[in-house]
mmCIF file of C-alpha atoms (C1' of nucleotides) in Angstrom:
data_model
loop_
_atom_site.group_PDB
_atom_site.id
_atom_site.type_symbol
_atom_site.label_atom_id
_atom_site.label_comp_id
_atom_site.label_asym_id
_atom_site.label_seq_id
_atom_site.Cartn_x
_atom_site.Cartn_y
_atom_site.Cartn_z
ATOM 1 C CA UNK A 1 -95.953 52.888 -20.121
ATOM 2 C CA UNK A 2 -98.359 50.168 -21.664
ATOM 3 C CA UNK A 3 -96.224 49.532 -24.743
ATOM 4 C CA UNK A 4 -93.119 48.731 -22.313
ATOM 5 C CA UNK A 5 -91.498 52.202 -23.107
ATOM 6 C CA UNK A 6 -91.158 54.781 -20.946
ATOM 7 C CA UNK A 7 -92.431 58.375 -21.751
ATOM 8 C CA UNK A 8 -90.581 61.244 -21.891
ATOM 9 C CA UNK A 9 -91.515 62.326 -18.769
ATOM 10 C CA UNK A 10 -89.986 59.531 -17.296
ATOM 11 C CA UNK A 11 -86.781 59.007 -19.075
ATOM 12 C CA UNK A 12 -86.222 63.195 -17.536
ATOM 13 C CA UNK A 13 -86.755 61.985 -13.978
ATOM 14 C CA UNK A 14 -84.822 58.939 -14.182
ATOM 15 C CA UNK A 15 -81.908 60.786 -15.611
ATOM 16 C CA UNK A 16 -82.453 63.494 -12.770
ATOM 17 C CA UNK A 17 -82.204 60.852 -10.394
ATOM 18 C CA UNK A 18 -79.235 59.370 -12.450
ATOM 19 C CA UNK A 19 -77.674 62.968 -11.647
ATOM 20 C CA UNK A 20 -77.937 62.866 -7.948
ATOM 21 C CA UNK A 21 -74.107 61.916 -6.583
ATOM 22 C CA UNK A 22 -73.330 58.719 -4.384
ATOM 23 C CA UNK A 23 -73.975 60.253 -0.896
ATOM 24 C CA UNK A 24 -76.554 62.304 -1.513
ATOM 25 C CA UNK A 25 -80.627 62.063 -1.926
ATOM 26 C CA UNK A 26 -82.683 64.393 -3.322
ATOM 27 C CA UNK A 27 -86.763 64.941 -2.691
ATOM 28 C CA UNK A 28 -89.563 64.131 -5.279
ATOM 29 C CA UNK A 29 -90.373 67.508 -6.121
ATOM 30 C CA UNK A 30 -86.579 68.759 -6.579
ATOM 31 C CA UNK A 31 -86.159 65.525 -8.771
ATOM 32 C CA UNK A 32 -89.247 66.789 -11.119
ATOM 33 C CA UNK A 33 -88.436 70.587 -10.910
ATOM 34 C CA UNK A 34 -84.714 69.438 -11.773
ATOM 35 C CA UNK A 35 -85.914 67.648 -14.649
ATOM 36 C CA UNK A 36 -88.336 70.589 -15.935
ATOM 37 C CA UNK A 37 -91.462 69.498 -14.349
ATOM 38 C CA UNK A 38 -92.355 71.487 -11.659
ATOM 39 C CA UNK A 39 -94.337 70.517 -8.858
ATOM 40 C CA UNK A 40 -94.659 66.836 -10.172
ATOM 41 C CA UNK A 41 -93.560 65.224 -7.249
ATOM 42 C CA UNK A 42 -96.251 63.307 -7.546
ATOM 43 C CA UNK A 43 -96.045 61.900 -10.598
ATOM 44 C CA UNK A 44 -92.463 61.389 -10.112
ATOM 45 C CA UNK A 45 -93.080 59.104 -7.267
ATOM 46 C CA UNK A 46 -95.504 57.197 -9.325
ATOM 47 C CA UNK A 47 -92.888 57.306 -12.457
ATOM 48 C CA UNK A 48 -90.545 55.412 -10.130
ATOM 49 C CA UNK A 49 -92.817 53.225 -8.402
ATOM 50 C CA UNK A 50 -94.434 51.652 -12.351
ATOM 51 C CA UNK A 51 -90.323 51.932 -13.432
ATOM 52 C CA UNK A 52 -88.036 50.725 -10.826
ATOM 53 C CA UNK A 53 -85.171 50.437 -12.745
ATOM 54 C CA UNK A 54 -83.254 49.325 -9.917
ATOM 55 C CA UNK A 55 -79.215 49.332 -10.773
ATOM 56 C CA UNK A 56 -79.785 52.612 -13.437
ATOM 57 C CA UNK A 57 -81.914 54.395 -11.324
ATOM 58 C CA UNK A 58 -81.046 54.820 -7.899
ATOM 59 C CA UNK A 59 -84.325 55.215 -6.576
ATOM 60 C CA UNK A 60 -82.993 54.935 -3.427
ATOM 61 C CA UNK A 61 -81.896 58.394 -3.224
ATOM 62 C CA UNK A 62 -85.675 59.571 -3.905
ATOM 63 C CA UNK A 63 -86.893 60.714 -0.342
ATOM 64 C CA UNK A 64 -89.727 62.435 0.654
ATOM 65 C CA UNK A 65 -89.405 66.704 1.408
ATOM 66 C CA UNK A 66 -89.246 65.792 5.226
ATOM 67 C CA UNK A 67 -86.414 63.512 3.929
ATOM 68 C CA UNK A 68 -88.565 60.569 4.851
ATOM 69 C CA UNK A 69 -88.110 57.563 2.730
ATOM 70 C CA UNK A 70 -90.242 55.461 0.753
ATOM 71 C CA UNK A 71 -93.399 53.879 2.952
ATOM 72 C CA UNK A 72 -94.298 51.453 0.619
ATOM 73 C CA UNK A 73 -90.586 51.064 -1.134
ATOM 74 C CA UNK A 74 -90.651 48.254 -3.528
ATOM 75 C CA UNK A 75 -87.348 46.650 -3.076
ATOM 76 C CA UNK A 76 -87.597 45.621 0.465
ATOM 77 C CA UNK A 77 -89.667 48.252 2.347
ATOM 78 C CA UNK A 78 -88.308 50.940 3.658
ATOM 79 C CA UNK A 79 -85.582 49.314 5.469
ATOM 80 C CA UNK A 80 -83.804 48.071 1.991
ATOM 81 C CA UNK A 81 -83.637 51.877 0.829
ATOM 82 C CA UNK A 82 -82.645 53.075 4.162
ATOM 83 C CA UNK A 83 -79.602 50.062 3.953
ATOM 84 C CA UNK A 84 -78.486 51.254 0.232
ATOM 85 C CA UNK A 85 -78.513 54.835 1.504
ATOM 86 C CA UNK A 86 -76.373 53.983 5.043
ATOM 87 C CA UNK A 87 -74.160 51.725 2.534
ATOM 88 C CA UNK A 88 -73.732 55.252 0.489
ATOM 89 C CA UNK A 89 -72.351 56.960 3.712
ATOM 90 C CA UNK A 90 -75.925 58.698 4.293
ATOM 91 C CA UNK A 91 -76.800 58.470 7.699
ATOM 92 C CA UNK A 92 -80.618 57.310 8.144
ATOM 93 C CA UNK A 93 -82.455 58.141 11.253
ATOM 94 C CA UNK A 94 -85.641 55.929 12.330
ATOM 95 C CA UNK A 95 -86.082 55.976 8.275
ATOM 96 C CA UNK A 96 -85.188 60.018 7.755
ATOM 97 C CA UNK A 97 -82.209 61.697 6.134
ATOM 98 C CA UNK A 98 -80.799 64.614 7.102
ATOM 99 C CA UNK A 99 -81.767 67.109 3.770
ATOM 100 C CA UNK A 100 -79.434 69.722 5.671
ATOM 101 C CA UNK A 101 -76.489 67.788 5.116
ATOM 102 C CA UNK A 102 -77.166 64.899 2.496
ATOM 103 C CA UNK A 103 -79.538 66.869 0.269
ATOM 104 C CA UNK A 104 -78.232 67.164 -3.298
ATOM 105 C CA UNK A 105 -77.572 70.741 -4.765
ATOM 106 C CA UNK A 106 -76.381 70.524 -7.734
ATOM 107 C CA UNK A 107 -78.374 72.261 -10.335
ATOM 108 C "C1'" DC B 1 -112.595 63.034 -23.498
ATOM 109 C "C1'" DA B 2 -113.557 62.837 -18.234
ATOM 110 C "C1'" DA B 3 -112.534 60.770 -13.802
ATOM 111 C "C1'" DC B 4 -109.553 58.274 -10.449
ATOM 112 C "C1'" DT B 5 -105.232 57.151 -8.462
ATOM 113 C "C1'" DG B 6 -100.636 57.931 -6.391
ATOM 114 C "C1'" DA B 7 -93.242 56.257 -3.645
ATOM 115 C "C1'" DC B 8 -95.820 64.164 -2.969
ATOM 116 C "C1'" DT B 9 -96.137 68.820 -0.474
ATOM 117 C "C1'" DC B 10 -98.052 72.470 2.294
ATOM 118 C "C1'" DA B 11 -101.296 74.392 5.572
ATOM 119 C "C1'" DC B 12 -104.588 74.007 9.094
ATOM 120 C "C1'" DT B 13 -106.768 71.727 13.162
ATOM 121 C "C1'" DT C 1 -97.065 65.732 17.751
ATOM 122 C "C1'" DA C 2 -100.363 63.678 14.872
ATOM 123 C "C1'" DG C 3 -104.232 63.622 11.673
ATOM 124 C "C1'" DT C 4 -106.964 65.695 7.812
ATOM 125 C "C1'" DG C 5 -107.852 68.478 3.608
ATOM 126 C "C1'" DA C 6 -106.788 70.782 -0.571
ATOM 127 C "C1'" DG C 7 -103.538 71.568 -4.620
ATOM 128 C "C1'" DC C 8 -100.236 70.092 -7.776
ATOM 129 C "C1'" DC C 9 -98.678 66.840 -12.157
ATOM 130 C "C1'" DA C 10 -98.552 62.658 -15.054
ATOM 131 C "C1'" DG C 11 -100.332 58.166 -16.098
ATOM 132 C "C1'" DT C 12 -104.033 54.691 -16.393
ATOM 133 C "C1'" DT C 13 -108.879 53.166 -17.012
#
DNA sequence: CAACTGACTCACT
DNA sequence: TAGTGAGCCAGTT
């Protein structure tokens, strides 16, 4: 947010993110429907991207639907996220997840 | 107040 | 299999 704090929109998705176990990911739009915006994957991804609150919110464990992670991932490139998510005991294939077996469902 | 942008998603070609 | 277009939401200009 321009004054430095983030909206309420943002402080939901970072606490849905905050929710998602170590071990498991969970996709953009499950993150925003999870946190009572539905269909806001979008602005999810953006919400992380402008607030990478890296060490309270593991953006990490954002991937895409396909369970693709982050193109353009801010902490490294993809490669970092796809480290922190192996170092999680997620298993990450040519920079994909397996959403069948590390996909969080939990609320 | 209206328009543009984006770490998205789905459908079609 | 890969590339393109339209639809969705929230934030910024």
């Amino acid at each position: 947010m321009k004054n430095g704090q983030p909206s309420a929109f943002q402080t939901d998705v970072y606490e849905a993110v905050k929710s998602v176990p170590r071990g498991k990911v969970a996709t953009y739009a499950q993150i925003a429907a999870m946190s009572g915006h539905r269909g806001a994957a979008r602005a999810v991804g953006n919400a992380l991207h402008v607030n990478p609150f890296f060490g309270s919110v593991p953006c990490h464990r954002v991937v895409s639907a396909s369970g693709r992670t982050a193109p353009d991932f801010a902490f490294g490139g993809s490669d970092a996220q796809a480290r922190m998510l192996r170092d999680e005991n997620v298993e990450v294939k040519d920079g994909k997840v397996d959403l069948y077996i590390y996909q969080w469902r939990g609320e």
